[in-house]
Amino acid sequence: MSDESKLPSFYQELEGEISDHSLPSEGSGTAKLREYAFTSILADELEASGVLESPVVCHDEGGQGASSFKVNGYGVPEEDSRLDLFVTLYLGPSAEIQAVNSAHVDATMNKVERYLGRSLRGRHEEIEPGLDPFAMAQAIHGLKGKVDRVNFLLFTNGRLSQRREKERKPEVHGLAATYEVWDIERFRRLRESGTSYEALNVDLHSQPFGGLPSVCLDIGNGGFQTCVTVFPGRLLADLYDEYGSRLLELNVRSYLQARGKVNKGILETLRYDPEDFMAYNNGITVVAEEVISGNLNDGTRGICALRGMQIVNGGQTTVSIHRAARDFGADLSSVFVQGKITVVDPGRFQDVVPFISQYSNTQNKVSTSDLSANHAFHIGMERVSRRESTPNQQSRWFYERARGSYQTAKMREGTTPAKRREFDQRYPVQQRFTKEDLAKFENAWRGEPHWVSKGAQKNFVHFMERVGRLPDGWEPAVEEYRRYVAKGILFREVQKIVRNLESITAYRINVSAYTAALLTEDTARRIVLDRIWTQQGISKTLLRSA
């Protein structure tokens, strides 16, 4: 099935998920409730994948026309000087996916930029204390002088009509600015394959030698093919000009707009001593799904094309070269950059690329949970989940050990509409739970909601510290597995209750975690988990207690 044919069904499934997260008393949910649900779903996914850290979903909107502003949430990564602000363009449920053009993007980004300015100037003073938007605006105001860059993210359930994203302002309200658009297609790639990148195919025949001279080593027997080459600076500038940030979607570090000493040095070398650039620069690291080799103009073998190319280390170098040429007119004819290209099978990108990214640049933030997917605990949980049916023998819970494995299994087994329906009946989407979900359920049950509130990654690390080392082939006992699921059912029932409280419009995961922990503490953990598993739900008495 092609990516194009997958998108409509993914869109419909997502809208169904949004309906489930909206207030049941409102039927399919009002527009604002659906917008909140969509924002929460995507923010949770981006947190689990390491793109965001401890995001807080909170809506604030006002003004009119050129003074209008809007934000749907924020996050401040620990040990970082960056502020994340996200804003949602939710187009509502419709029969077909709607297009999002550059005018939509610009108008929405302008609103969140204006919100930042108002918050830095004291937006919280205009809001009644105690309200969630007050806490958000006050927190952002308190970051003045503590952060030097802001990352604006636009969430939309529409599809970008033009994949090339327009460059915006390098600086907003005195902060270096970067921009990301997460549309329905990019979200599908993240959820189904565990990666947020777009496979870019680059033809190199037009290069001066008819390609790139290279030295390649193919270890074979499951090893990697690795090539060492030299990229002309002009080529990197042209690639970034054409693809923009999509070229760097696996390079999780943002460009710092030459504010730091390193980037200033890069620009100065490019402008005044371009021939020395290769001697001073460490080069870039590239991954590709395939390297296409052939004869160059002089008859030697070289690289003629790259399929599925992504730069995983060297984003600072690439963007600096582009900026030097665009903003300062630097001559790139004598600028060259050494590059290492590693060929990775598309099916292994999820497992391998985080390690390449981590080891080639120790400053990159790599999702700890992704690196733990092959731990014996998760392998054992996965094996049991695939064979243990619910008491009515009609379905099973799906433990998602590796990110995207639920959608991968659905695509592999659901080759026809009938088989897809069969898969949905056997593994309902509401019975899918991830490693991060399990850590959340377990730590709340153990009375550690403060860890749950620290965010998916920190909470997961804490959970794994308690699990420790396990022998190969380990599996949980069936009763133990069922109790893990029962804790998840309990936690999700609490979440539903919290979602139904109109007075709670933000920090819902925190409220849910503390409520679940308080419930288990008040009952001295005497809740009969085996009964929850048997009923696949909680009793009315327990529901009232929550």
Coordinates of C-alpha atoms in Angstrom, one line a residue:
M1 CA 0.0 0.0 0.0
S2 CA 1.4 3.4 -1.0
D3 CA 1.8 6.3 1.5
E4 CA -0.8 8.2 -0.5
S5 CA -3.4 5.5 -0.1
K6 CA -2.7 5.1 3.6
L7 CA -3.4 8.7 4.5
P8 CA -7.2 8.8 4.2
S9 CA -7.7 5.8 6.5
F10 CA -5.2 7.3 9.0
Y11 CA -7.1 10.5 8.9
Q12 CA -10.4 8.8 9.7
E13 CA -8.8 6.8 12.5
L14 CA -7.3 9.9 14.0
E15 CA -10.7 11.8 13.9
G16 CA -12.2 8.8 15.7
E17 CA -9.5 9.0 18.3
I18 CA -10.2 12.7 18.7
S19 CA -13.9 12.0 19.2
D20 CA -13.0 9.5 22.0
H21 CA -10.9 12.2 23.7
S22 CA -13.7 14.8 23.5
L23 CA -16.4 15.1 26.1
P24 CA -18.9 12.3 25.6
S25 CA -21.7 14.6 26.7
E26 CA -21.1 16.7 23.7
G27 CA -21.4 13.8 21.2
S28 CA -18.5 14.2 18.8
G29 CA -17.3 17.2 20.7
T30 CA -17.4 20.9 20.0
A31 CA -14.7 22.5 17.8
K32 CA -12.7 23.7 20.7
L33 CA -12.8 20.4 22.5
R34 CA -11.8 18.6 19.4
E35 CA -8.9 21.0 18.9
Y36 CA -7.8 20.4 22.5
A37 CA -8.0 16.6 22.0
F38 CA -6.0 16.8 18.8
T39 CA -3.4 19.0 20.4
S40 CA -3.0 16.6 23.4
I41 CA -2.7 13.6 21.2
L42 CA 0.0 15.1 19.0
A43 CA 1.9 16.7 22.0
D44 CA 1.9 13.3 23.8
E45 CA 3.3 11.6 20.7
L46 CA 6.0 14.2 20.2
E47 CA 6.9 14.0 23.9
A48 CA 7.2 10.2 23.7
S49 CA 9.5 10.5 20.6
G50 CA 11.7 13.1 22.3
V51 CA 10.8 16.0 20.1
L52 CA 9.1 17.9 23.0
E53 CA 9.9 17.7 26.7
S54 CA 7.1 17.9 29.3
P55 CA 4.7 19.9 27.1
V56 CA 1.8 21.6 28.7
V57 CA -1.4 21.9 26.6
C58 CA -3.1 25.1 27.5
H59 CA -5.2 27.3 25.2
D60 CA -5.1 31.1 25.1
E61 CA -6.5 33.3 22.4
G62 CA -7.6 36.9 21.9
G63 CA -7.3 40.1 19.9
Q64 CA -8.6 40.8 16.4
G65 CA -7.2 41.2 13.0
A66 CA -3.5 42.2 13.0
S67 CA -3.4 42.1 16.8
S68 CA -4.9 38.6 17.2
F69 CA -2.9 36.0 19.1
K70 CA -3.2 32.4 19.9
V71 CA -1.3 29.5 21.6
N72 CA -2.2 25.9 22.4
G73 CA 0.7 25.1 24.8
Y74 CA 4.3 25.3 25.7
G75 CA 7.3 23.4 27.0
V76 CA 10.7 24.2 28.4
P77 CA 13.3 21.4 28.0
E78 CA 15.3 20.9 31.1
E79 CA 19.0 21.9 30.9
D80 CA 18.3 23.8 27.7
S81 CA 17.8 27.5 26.8
R82 CA 14.9 26.9 24.5
L83 CA 11.2 27.7 24.8
D84 CA 8.8 25.5 22.7
L85 CA 5.5 27.1 21.8
F86 CA 2.9 25.2 19.8
V87 CA -0.3 26.4 18.1
T88 CA -3.0 24.3 16.5
L89 CA -4.8 24.8 13.2
Y90 CA -7.6 22.3 13.6
L91 CA -9.8 22.2 10.5
G92 CA -12.5 20.1 11.9
P93 CA -13.7 16.6 10.9
S94 CA -14.6 16.4 7.2
A95 CA -15.0 13.7 4.6
E96 CA -11.7 14.6 3.0
I97 CA -8.4 15.9 4.2
Q98 CA -8.2 19.7 3.8
A99 CA -5.2 21.5 2.3
V100 CA -3.1 23.9 4.3
N101 CA -1.2 26.5 2.2
S102 CA 1.5 28.9 3.0
A103 CA -1.0 31.7 3.8
H104 CA -2.6 29.4 6.5
V105 CA 0.8 28.7 8.0
D106 CA 1.9 32.3 8.0
A107 CA -1.3 33.6 9.6
T108 CA -1.2 31.0 12.3
M109 CA 2.5 31.4 13.0
N110 CA 2.0 35.2 13.2
K111 CA -0.6 34.6 16.0
V112 CA 1.7 32.5 18.2
E113 CA 4.5 35.0 17.6
R114 CA 2.3 37.8 18.9
Y115 CA 1.3 35.7 21.9
L116 CA 5.0 35.3 22.8
G117 CA 5.4 39.1 22.6
R118 CA 2.4 39.7 24.8
S119 CA 3.5 37.1 27.4
L120 CA 7.0 38.6 27.6
R121 CA 5.4 42.0 28.1
G122 CA 3.2 40.8 30.9
R123 CA 0.1 39.0 29.4
H124 CA -0.4 37.3 32.8
E125 CA -1.4 40.7 34.4
E126 CA -4.4 40.7 32.1
I127 CA -5.7 37.3 33.2
E128 CA -7.4 36.3 36.4
P129 CA -4.9 34.5 38.7
G130 CA -5.7 30.9 39.2
L131 CA -6.7 30.3 35.6
D132 CA -4.5 28.0 33.5
P133 CA -3.6 30.7 30.9
F134 CA -2.4 32.9 33.7
A135 CA 0.0 30.2 34.9
M136 CA 1.3 29.7 31.4
A137 CA 1.8 33.4 30.6
Q138 CA 3.4 34.0 33.9
A139 CA 5.8 31.1 33.4
I140 CA 6.8 32.4 29.9
H141 CA 7.2 35.9 31.3
G142 CA 9.6 34.5 33.9
L143 CA 11.8 33.1 31.2
K144 CA 13.0 36.5 30.1
G145 CA 16.7 36.5 30.0
K146 CA 16.8 32.7 30.7
V147 CA 16.2 31.4 27.2
D148 CA 17.8 32.6 24.0
R149 CA 15.7 30.8 21.4
V150 CA 12.2 29.8 20.7
N151 CA 10.9 26.9 18.6
F152 CA 7.4 27.5 17.1
L153 CA 5.4 24.4 16.2
L154 CA 2.2 24.4 14.2
F155 CA -0.1 21.3 14.6
T156 CA -2.7 20.7 11.9
N157 CA -4.9 17.9 10.8
G158 CA -4.7 19.3 7.3
R159 CA -2.1 18.5 4.8
L160 CA 0.5 21.0 3.6
S161 CA -0.2 21.7 -0.1
Q162 CA 3.5 22.7 -0.6
R163 CA 6.1 20.6 1.2
R164 CA 8.7 23.3 0.9
E165 CA 8.3 25.4 4.0
K166 CA 8.8 29.1 3.7
E167 CA 11.6 30.5 5.8
R168 CA 10.4 33.0 8.4
K169 CA 12.0 35.4 10.7
P170 CA 15.5 34.4 12.1
E171 CA 14.7 36.3 15.3
V172 CA 11.4 37.0 17.2
H173 CA 11.2 39.4 20.2
G174 CA 15.0 39.1 20.7
L175 CA 15.0 35.3 20.6
A176 CA 16.5 33.1 17.8
A177 CA 13.5 31.5 16.1
T178 CA 12.9 28.1 14.4
Y179 CA 9.7 26.8 12.9
E180 CA 8.2 23.3 12.4
V181 CA 4.9 22.3 10.8
W182 CA 3.4 19.0 11.9
D183 CA 0.7 18.2 9.4
I184 CA -1.4 15.0 9.0
E185 CA 1.2 13.4 6.7
R186 CA 4.2 14.1 9.0
F187 CA 2.1 12.8 12.0
R188 CA 1.3 9.6 10.0
R189 CA 5.0 9.0 9.4
L190 CA 5.8 9.5 13.1
R191 CA 3.1 7.2 14.3
E192 CA 3.3 4.4 11.6
S193 CA 7.0 4.2 11.2
G194 CA 8.3 5.8 14.4
T195 CA 10.1 8.4 12.4
S196 CA 9.2 12.0 11.5
Y197 CA 11.4 12.4 8.5
E198 CA 10.6 12.6 4.8
A199 CA 12.7 10.4 2.5
L200 CA 14.4 12.8 0.2
N201 CA 15.9 11.6 -3.1
V202 CA 18.9 13.6 -4.4
D203 CA 20.2 13.2 -7.9
L204 CA 23.9 14.1 -8.1
H205 CA 24.6 13.7 -11.8
S206 CA 24.7 17.4 -12.3
Q207 CA 27.7 17.8 -10.0
P208 CA 31.0 18.8 -11.6
F209 CA 32.3 15.2 -11.7
G210 CA 29.0 13.7 -12.6
G211 CA 28.5 12.7 -9.0
L212 CA 30.5 12.6 -5.8
P213 CA 33.9 10.8 -5.7
S214 CA 33.8 8.4 -2.7
V215 CA 35.4 5.5 -0.8
C216 CA 32.9 2.9 0.3
L217 CA 33.1 -0.1 2.6
D218 CA 30.4 -2.8 2.7
I219 CA 30.9 -5.1 5.7
G220 CA 28.1 -7.4 4.6
N221 CA 26.4 -10.1 6.8
G222 CA 24.1 -7.6 8.5
G223 CA 26.7 -4.8 8.7
F224 CA 26.3 -1.3 7.2
Q225 CA 27.6 0.1 4.0
T226 CA 29.5 3.3 4.8
C227 CA 30.9 5.8 2.3
V228 CA 33.2 8.7 2.8
T229 CA 33.0 11.6 0.4
V230 CA 33.3 15.4 0.1
F231 CA 30.2 17.6 -0.4
P232 CA 30.6 20.8 -2.3
G233 CA 29.3 23.7 -0.2
R234 CA 27.2 24.9 -3.1
L235 CA 25.4 21.5 -3.2
L236 CA 24.5 21.7 0.5
A237 CA 23.3 25.3 0.2
D238 CA 21.1 24.3 -2.8
L239 CA 19.7 21.3 -1.0
Y240 CA 18.8 23.4 2.0
D241 CA 17.3 26.1 -0.3
E242 CA 15.1 23.4 -1.9
Y243 CA 14.1 21.3 1.1
G244 CA 14.6 23.6 4.1
S245 CA 14.2 22.0 7.5
R246 CA 13.0 18.7 5.9
L247 CA 16.6 17.9 5.1
L248 CA 17.3 18.0 8.8
E249 CA 14.2 16.3 10.3
L250 CA 16.4 13.6 12.0
N251 CA 18.9 16.2 13.3
V252 CA 17.1 17.2 16.5
R253 CA 19.3 20.2 17.3
S254 CA 17.9 23.5 16.1
Y255 CA 20.0 26.0 14.3
L256 CA 21.1 28.7 16.7
Q257 CA 21.1 31.6 14.2
A258 CA 24.8 32.2 14.7
R259 CA 24.3 33.5 18.2
G260 CA 26.9 31.1 19.7
K261 CA 30.6 31.3 19.2
V262 CA 30.8 28.2 17.1
N263 CA 28.2 29.3 14.5
K264 CA 29.7 32.8 14.4
G265 CA 33.1 31.2 13.7
I266 CA 31.6 29.1 10.9
L267 CA 30.1 32.2 9.2
E268 CA 33.3 34.2 9.6
T269 CA 35.4 31.4 8.0
L270 CA 32.9 31.0 5.1
R271 CA 33.0 34.8 4.4
Y272 CA 36.6 35.5 4.8
D273 CA 38.6 32.2 4.5
P274 CA 36.4 29.8 2.6
E275 CA 39.3 27.7 1.3
D276 CA 40.1 26.9 5.0
F277 CA 36.6 25.7 5.8
M278 CA 37.2 22.0 5.2
A279 CA 40.3 22.0 7.4
Y280 CA 38.5 23.6 10.3
N281 CA 35.1 21.9 10.1
N282 CA 34.3 18.4 11.5
G283 CA 32.0 17.5 8.6
I284 CA 28.5 16.1 8.4
T285 CA 26.9 12.7 9.0
V286 CA 24.3 11.5 6.6
V287 CA 22.0 8.5 6.6
A288 CA 20.4 7.2 3.4
E289 CA 18.1 4.3 2.5
E290 CA 20.2 3.6 -0.6
V291 CA 23.4 4.9 -2.2
I292 CA 23.3 4.6 -6.0
S293 CA 26.8 4.2 -7.5
G294 CA 28.0 4.6 -11.0
N295 CA 30.8 5.8 -13.3
L296 CA 31.7 9.4 -12.9
N297 CA 32.9 11.6 -15.8
D298 CA 36.5 10.4 -15.4
G299 CA 35.6 6.8 -15.4
T300 CA 36.0 6.2 -11.7
R301 CA 33.2 4.9 -9.5
G302 CA 31.3 7.3 -7.3
I303 CA 27.9 8.3 -5.8
C304 CA 25.4 9.3 -8.5
A305 CA 22.3 9.5 -6.3
L306 CA 21.1 9.2 -2.7
R307 CA 17.7 7.8 -1.9
G308 CA 16.1 8.6 1.5
M309 CA 18.8 11.1 2.5
Q310 CA 18.8 12.8 5.9
I311 CA 21.5 14.8 7.6
V312 CA 21.6 13.5 11.2
N313 CA 24.7 15.6 12.3
G314 CA 25.8 18.8 10.7
G315 CA 22.7 20.9 10.7
Q316 CA 24.6 23.8 12.0
T317 CA 27.2 23.5 9.2
T318 CA 24.6 23.1 6.5
V319 CA 22.4 26.0 7.5
S320 CA 25.4 28.3 8.1
I321 CA 26.7 27.6 4.6
H322 CA 23.2 28.4 3.2
R323 CA 23.0 31.6 5.2
A324 CA 26.5 32.7 4.3
A325 CA 25.6 32.6 0.6
R326 CA 22.1 34.0 1.0
D327 CA 22.7 36.8 3.5
F328 CA 26.3 37.7 3.0
G329 CA 27.0 36.7 -0.6
A330 CA 29.8 34.4 0.3
D331 CA 31.6 32.6 -2.6
L332 CA 31.1 28.9 -2.1
S333 CA 33.2 27.7 -5.0
S334 CA 36.1 26.8 -2.7
V335 CA 33.9 25.5 0.2
F336 CA 33.9 21.7 0.7
V337 CA 32.6 19.6 3.6
Q338 CA 33.7 16.0 4.4
G339 CA 30.8 13.7 4.8
K340 CA 30.2 10.2 6.1
I341 CA 27.2 8.4 4.5
T342 CA 25.7 5.3 6.2
V343 CA 23.2 3.2 4.3
V344 CA 20.4 2.0 6.6
D345 CA 17.6 -0.3 5.6
P346 CA 14.3 1.6 5.8
G347 CA 12.9 -1.1 8.2
R348 CA 15.8 -0.5 10.6
F349 CA 15.8 3.4 10.6
Q350 CA 13.8 3.4 13.9
D351 CA 16.3 1.2 15.7
V352 CA 19.6 2.4 14.1
V353 CA 19.4 6.1 13.3
P354 CA 19.0 7.2 17.0
F355 CA 22.3 5.5 17.8
I356 CA 24.0 7.1 14.8
S357 CA 22.6 10.5 15.8
Q358 CA 23.6 10.0 19.4
Y359 CA 27.1 8.9 18.8
S360 CA 27.9 11.3 16.0
N361 CA 26.8 14.3 18.1
T362 CA 26.6 13.8 21.9
Q363 CA 24.6 17.0 22.2
N364 CA 21.6 15.5 20.4
K365 CA 18.7 14.5 22.5
V366 CA 17.7 10.9 21.7
S367 CA 14.6 9.3 23.1
T368 CA 15.6 7.0 25.9
S369 CA 12.6 4.8 25.4
D370 CA 13.4 4.2 21.8
L371 CA 16.9 3.0 22.8
S372 CA 15.3 0.6 25.3
A373 CA 13.0 -1.1 22.9
N374 CA 15.1 -4.3 22.9
H375 CA 15.3 -4.7 26.7
A376 CA 14.2 -8.2 27.7
F377 CA 11.3 -6.8 29.7
H378 CA 9.7 -5.2 26.7
I379 CA 10.3 -8.2 24.4
G380 CA 8.7 -10.4 27.0
M381 CA 5.7 -8.1 27.5
E382 CA 5.3 -8.0 23.7
R383 CA 5.3 -11.8 23.4
V384 CA 2.7 -12.3 26.1
S385 CA 0.4 -9.6 24.7
R386 CA 0.3 -11.3 21.3
R387 CA -1.1 -14.5 22.7
E388 CA -3.1 -13.5 25.7
S389 CA -6.8 -12.8 24.9
T390 CA -9.2 -10.8 27.0
P391 CA -11.7 -12.9 29.1
N392 CA -14.4 -12.9 26.3
Q393 CA -11.8 -14.3 23.9
Q394 CA -12.8 -11.6 21.4
S395 CA -9.7 -9.3 21.5
R396 CA -6.2 -8.8 22.8
W397 CA -4.3 -5.9 24.2
F398 CA -1.4 -4.7 21.9
Y399 CA 1.8 -3.9 23.7
E400 CA 3.8 -1.5 21.4
R401 CA 7.4 -2.3 22.2
A402 CA 8.8 -0.4 19.2
R403 CA 7.3 2.9 18.2
G404 CA 4.9 2.5 15.2
S405 CA 4.7 -1.3 15.5
Y406 CA 0.9 -1.2 15.9
Q407 CA 0.4 0.5 12.6
T408 CA 3.2 -1.6 11.0
A409 CA 1.4 -4.8 12.1
K410 CA -1.9 -3.4 10.9
M411 CA -0.5 -2.7 7.4
R412 CA 1.2 -6.1 7.2
E413 CA -1.8 -8.1 8.2
G414 CA -4.6 -5.9 6.9
T415 CA -3.9 -6.4 3.2
T416 CA -7.7 -6.2 2.4
P417 CA -10.6 -4.3 4.0
A418 CA -11.9 -7.5 5.5
K419 CA -8.5 -8.3 7.0
R420 CA -8.2 -4.8 8.3
R421 CA -11.5 -5.1 10.1
E422 CA -10.4 -8.4 11.5
F423 CA -7.2 -6.8 12.8
D424 CA -9.2 -4.0 14.4
Q425 CA -11.5 -6.5 16.1
R426 CA -8.6 -8.5 17.4
Y427 CA -6.5 -5.5 18.5
P428 CA -8.8 -2.5 19.0
V429 CA -6.9 0.8 18.9
Q430 CA -8.2 1.7 22.4
Q431 CA -6.4 -1.5 23.6
R432 CA -3.0 -0.4 22.3
F433 CA -0.5 0.7 25.0
T434 CA 3.1 1.7 24.7
K435 CA 6.2 1.4 26.8
E436 CA 5.7 5.0 28.0
D437 CA 2.1 4.2 28.8
L438 CA 3.1 1.2 30.9
A439 CA 5.6 3.3 32.9
K440 CA 2.9 5.9 33.5
F441 CA 0.4 3.3 34.7
E442 CA 2.9 1.6 37.0
N443 CA 4.4 4.7 38.6
A444 CA 1.0 6.1 39.3
W445 CA 0.0 2.9 41.0
R446 CA 3.1 2.9 43.1
G447 CA 2.3 6.4 44.4
E448 CA 4.8 8.3 42.3
P449 CA 2.7 10.8 40.3
H450 CA 5.5 13.3 40.6
W451 CA 7.5 11.1 38.2
V452 CA 4.6 10.8 35.8
S453 CA 4.4 14.6 35.8
K454 CA 8.1 15.0 34.9
G455 CA 7.2 13.8 31.3
A456 CA 7.2 10.6 29.4
Q457 CA 11.0 10.2 29.0
K458 CA 12.0 10.9 32.6
N459 CA 9.2 8.8 33.9
F460 CA 10.2 6.0 31.7
V461 CA 13.8 6.1 32.8
H462 CA 12.8 6.0 36.4
F463 CA 10.6 2.9 35.6
M464 CA 13.4 1.1 33.8
E465 CA 15.8 1.7 36.8
R466 CA 13.5 -0.3 38.9
V467 CA 13.1 -3.1 36.3
G468 CA 16.9 -3.5 36.0
R469 CA 18.6 -6.4 34.1
L470 CA 16.6 -9.4 33.1
P471 CA 17.8 -12.7 31.5
D472 CA 17.2 -13.2 27.8
G473 CA 13.9 -15.0 27.2
W474 CA 12.3 -13.5 30.3
E475 CA 8.5 -13.2 30.2
P476 CA 6.0 -11.9 32.8
A477 CA 3.7 -14.5 34.3
V478 CA 0.3 -14.4 32.8
E479 CA -1.2 -13.1 36.0
E480 CA 1.5 -10.4 36.2
Y481 CA 0.8 -9.3 32.6
R482 CA -3.0 -9.1 33.3
R483 CA -2.4 -6.9 36.3
Y484 CA -0.2 -4.5 34.3
V485 CA -3.2 -4.2 31.9
A486 CA -5.6 -3.7 34.8
K487 CA -3.5 -0.8 36.1
G488 CA -3.7 0.7 32.7
I489 CA -7.5 0.3 32.6
L490 CA -7.7 2.0 36.0
F491 CA -5.5 4.9 34.9
R492 CA -7.4 5.4 31.7
E493 CA -10.8 5.4 33.5
V494 CA -9.4 8.2 35.8
Q495 CA -8.3 10.1 32.7
K496 CA -11.8 9.9 31.3
I497 CA -13.2 11.4 34.5
V498 CA -10.7 14.2 34.4
R499 CA -11.5 14.9 30.8
N500 CA -15.2 15.2 31.7
L501 CA -14.5 18.0 34.2
E502 CA -15.0 21.3 32.3
S503 CA -13.1 23.2 35.1
I504 CA -9.9 21.4 34.2
T505 CA -8.6 22.8 30.9
A506 CA -4.9 22.1 31.3
Y507 CA -2.4 19.9 33.2
R508 CA -4.8 17.0 32.8
I509 CA -2.1 14.4 32.8
N510 CA -0.8 15.8 36.1
V511 CA -4.3 15.8 37.6
S512 CA -4.9 12.2 36.3
A513 CA -1.6 10.9 37.7
Y514 CA -2.2 12.4 41.2
T515 CA -5.9 11.3 41.2
A516 CA -4.9 7.7 40.3
A517 CA -2.1 7.7 42.9
L518 CA -4.4 9.1 45.6
L519 CA -7.0 6.4 44.7
T520 CA -4.5 3.6 45.1
E521 CA -3.1 5.2 48.3
D522 CA -6.6 5.6 49.9
T523 CA -7.4 2.0 49.2
A524 CA -4.0 0.8 50.4
R525 CA -3.7 -0.8 47.0
R526 CA -6.4 -3.4 47.9
I527 CA -8.1 -2.8 44.5
V528 CA -8.6 -6.2 43.0
L529 CA -6.7 -6.0 39.8
D530 CA -7.8 -9.5 38.7
R531 CA -11.4 -8.3 38.8
I532 CA -10.6 -5.3 36.6
W533 CA -9.0 -7.6 34.1
T534 CA -12.0 -9.9 34.1
Q535 CA -14.5 -7.1 33.7
Q536 CA -12.2 -5.1 31.4
G537 CA -13.3 -2.1 33.4
I538 CA -13.8 -0.8 36.9
S539 CA -16.8 -1.1 39.1
K540 CA -19.3 1.7 39.7
T541 CA -18.3 1.8 43.3
L542 CA -14.7 2.4 42.4
L543 CA -15.7 4.8 39.7
R544 CA -17.5 6.9 42.3
S545 CA -14.5 6.8 44.5
A546 CA -12.3 8.2 41.8

